[in-house]
mmCIF file of C-alpha atoms in Angstrom:
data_model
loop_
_atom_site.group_PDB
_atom_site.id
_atom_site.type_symbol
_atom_site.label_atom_id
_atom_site.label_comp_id
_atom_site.label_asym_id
_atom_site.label_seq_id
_atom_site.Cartn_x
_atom_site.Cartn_y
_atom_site.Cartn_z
ATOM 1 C CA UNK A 1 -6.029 -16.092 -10.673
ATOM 2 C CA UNK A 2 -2.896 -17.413 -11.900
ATOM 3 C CA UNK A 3 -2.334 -18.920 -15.476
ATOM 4 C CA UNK A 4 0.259 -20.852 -14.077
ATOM 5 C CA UNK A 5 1.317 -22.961 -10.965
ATOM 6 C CA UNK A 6 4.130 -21.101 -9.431
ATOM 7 C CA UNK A 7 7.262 -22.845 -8.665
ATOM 8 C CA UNK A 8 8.257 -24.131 -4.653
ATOM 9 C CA UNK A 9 11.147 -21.271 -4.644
ATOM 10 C CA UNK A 10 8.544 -18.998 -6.344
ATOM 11 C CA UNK A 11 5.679 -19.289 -2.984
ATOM 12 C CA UNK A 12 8.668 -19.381 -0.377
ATOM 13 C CA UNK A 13 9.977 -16.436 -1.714
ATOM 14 C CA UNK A 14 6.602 -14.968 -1.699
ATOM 15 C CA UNK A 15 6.242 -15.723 1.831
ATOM 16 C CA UNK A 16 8.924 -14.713 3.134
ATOM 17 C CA UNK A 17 8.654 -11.358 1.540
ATOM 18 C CA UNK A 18 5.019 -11.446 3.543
ATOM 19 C CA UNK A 19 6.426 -12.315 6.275
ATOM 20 C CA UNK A 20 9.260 -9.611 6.685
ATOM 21 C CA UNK A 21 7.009 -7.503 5.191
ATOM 22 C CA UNK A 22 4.473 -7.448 7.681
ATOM 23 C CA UNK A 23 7.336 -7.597 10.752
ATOM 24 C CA UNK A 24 9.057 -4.423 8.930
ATOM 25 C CA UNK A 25 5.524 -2.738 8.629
ATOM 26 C CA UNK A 26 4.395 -3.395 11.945
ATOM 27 C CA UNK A 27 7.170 -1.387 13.281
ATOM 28 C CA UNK A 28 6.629 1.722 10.944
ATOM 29 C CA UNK A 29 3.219 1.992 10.655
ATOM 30 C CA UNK A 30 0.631 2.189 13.633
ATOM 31 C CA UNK A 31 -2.390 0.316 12.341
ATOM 32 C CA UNK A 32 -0.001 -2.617 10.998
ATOM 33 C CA UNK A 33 -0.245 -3.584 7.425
ATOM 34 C CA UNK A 34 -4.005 -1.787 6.436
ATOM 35 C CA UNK A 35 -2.477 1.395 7.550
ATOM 36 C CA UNK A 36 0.436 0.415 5.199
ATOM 37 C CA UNK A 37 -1.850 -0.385 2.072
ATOM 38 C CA UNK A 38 -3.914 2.804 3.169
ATOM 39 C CA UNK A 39 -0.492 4.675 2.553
ATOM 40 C CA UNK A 40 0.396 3.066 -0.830
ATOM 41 C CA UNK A 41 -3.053 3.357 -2.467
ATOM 42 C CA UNK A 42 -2.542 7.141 -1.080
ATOM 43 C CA UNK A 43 1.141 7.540 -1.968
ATOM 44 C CA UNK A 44 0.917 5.670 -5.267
ATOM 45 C CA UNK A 45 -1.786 8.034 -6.041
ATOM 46 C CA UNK A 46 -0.410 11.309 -5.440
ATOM 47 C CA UNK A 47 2.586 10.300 -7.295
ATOM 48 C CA UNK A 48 0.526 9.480 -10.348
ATOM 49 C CA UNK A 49 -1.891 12.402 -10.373
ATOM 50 C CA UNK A 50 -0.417 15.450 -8.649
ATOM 51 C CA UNK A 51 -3.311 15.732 -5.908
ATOM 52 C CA UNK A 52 -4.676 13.886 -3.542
ATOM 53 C CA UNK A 53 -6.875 11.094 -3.347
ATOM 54 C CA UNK A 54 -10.299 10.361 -1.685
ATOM 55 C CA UNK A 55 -11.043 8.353 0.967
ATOM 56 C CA UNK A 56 -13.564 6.082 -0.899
ATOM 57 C CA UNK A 57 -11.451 5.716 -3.564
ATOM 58 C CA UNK A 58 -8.955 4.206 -1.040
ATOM 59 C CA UNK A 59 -11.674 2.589 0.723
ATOM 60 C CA UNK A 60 -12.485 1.062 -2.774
ATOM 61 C CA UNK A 61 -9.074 -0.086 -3.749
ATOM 62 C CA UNK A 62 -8.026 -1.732 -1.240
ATOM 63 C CA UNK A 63 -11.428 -3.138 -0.284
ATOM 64 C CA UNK A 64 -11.087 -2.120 3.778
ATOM 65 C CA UNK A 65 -13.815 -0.134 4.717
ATOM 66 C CA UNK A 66 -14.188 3.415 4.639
ATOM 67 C CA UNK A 67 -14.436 3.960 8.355
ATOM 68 C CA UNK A 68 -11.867 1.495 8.761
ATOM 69 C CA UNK A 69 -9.551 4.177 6.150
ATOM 70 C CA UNK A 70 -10.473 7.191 8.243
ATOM 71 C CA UNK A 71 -8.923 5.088 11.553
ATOM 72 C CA UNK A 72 -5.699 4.631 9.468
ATOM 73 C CA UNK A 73 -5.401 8.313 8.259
ATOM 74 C CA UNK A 74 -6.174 8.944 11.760
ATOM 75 C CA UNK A 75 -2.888 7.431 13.103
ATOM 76 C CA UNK A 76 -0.987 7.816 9.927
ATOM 77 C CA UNK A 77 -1.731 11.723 10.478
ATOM 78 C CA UNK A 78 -0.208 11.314 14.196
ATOM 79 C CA UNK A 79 3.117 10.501 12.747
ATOM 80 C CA UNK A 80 3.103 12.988 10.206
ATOM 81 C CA UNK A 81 2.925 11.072 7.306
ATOM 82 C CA UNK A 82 -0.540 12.390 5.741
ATOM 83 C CA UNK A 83 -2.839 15.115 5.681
ATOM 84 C CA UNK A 84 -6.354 14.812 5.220
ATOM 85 C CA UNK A 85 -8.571 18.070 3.970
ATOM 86 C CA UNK A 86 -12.075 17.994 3.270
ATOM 87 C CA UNK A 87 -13.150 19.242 -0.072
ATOM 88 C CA UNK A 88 -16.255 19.462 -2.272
ATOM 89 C CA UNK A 89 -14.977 16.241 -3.221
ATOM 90 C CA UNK A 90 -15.359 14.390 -0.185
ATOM 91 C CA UNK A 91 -12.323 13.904 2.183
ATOM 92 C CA UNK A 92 -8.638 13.982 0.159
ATOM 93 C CA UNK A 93 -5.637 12.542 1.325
ATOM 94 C CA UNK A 94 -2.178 13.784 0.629
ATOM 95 C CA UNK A 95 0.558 11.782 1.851
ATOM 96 C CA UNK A 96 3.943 13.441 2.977
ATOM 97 C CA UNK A 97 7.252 12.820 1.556
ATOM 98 C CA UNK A 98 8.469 10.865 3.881
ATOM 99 C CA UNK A 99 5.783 8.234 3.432
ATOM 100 C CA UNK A 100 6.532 6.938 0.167
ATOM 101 C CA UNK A 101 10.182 6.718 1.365
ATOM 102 C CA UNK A 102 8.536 3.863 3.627
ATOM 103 C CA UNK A 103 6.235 2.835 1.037
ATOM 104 C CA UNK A 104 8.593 2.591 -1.918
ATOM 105 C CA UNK A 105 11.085 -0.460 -1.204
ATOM 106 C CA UNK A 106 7.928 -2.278 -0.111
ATOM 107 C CA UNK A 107 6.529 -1.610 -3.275
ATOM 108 C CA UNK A 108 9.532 -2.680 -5.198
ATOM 109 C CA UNK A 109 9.597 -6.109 -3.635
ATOM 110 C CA UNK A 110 6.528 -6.469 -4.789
ATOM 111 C CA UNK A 111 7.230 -5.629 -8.351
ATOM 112 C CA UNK A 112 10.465 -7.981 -8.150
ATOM 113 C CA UNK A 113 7.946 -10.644 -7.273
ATOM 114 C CA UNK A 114 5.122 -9.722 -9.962
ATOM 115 C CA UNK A 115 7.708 -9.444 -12.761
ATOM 116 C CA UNK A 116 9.590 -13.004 -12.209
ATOM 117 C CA UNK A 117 6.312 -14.784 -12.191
ATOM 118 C CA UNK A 118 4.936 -12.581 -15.642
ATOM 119 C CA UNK A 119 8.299 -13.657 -16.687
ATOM 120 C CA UNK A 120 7.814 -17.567 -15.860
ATOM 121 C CA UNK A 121 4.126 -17.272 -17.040
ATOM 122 C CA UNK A 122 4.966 -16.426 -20.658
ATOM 123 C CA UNK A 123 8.050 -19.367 -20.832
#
């Protein structure tokens, strides 16, 4: 919940980002945009740790379901852009390369976004 009422400019820009965001995402990733959160918890999460990351954890973050995650590594496997291996552990994902190139300017919107309203917040 905000602390705040953002601004007219603030929610249009905001929705347009959804909006191209989801277009732009639709195109890359098979599954549509729960494939592409499935790949940014997964991405993010290599990046962070080294290793990959487990399906519930995934399944937990992003609050789709778990057999609804295994569906998205599914197809995000048939383009190459993860690998799933089954440990001890439960089932890890590692995400190629390749994927957080996709991932990454998504991500940055979205950080453009947070920061100006943290910014407007605290004024």
């Amino acid at each position: 919940m905000l602390e705040f009422e953002p601004t007219i400019s603030q929610r249009r820009r905001f929705g347009l980002f959804l909006l191209s965001a989801y277009r732009e995402l639709r195109n890359v990733y098979p599954g549509g945009f729960e494939s592409f959160l499935v790949a940014t918890c997964a991405a993010m999460g290599n990046r962070h740790t080294g290793k990959p990351v487990n399906v519930s954890s995934i399944a937990a973050m992003t609050g789709i379901p778990r057999p609804t995650v295994i569906r998205k590594l599914h197809l995000l496997e048939e383009i190459g852009l993860a690998s799933r291996s089954e440990t001890r552990h439960g089932t890890m994902v590692s995400m190629s390369a390749e994927s957080w190139d996709h991932v990454r300017p998504h991500v940055a919107r979205l950080l453009e976004l947070e920061t100006e309203l943290h910014t407007v917040s605290e004024n």
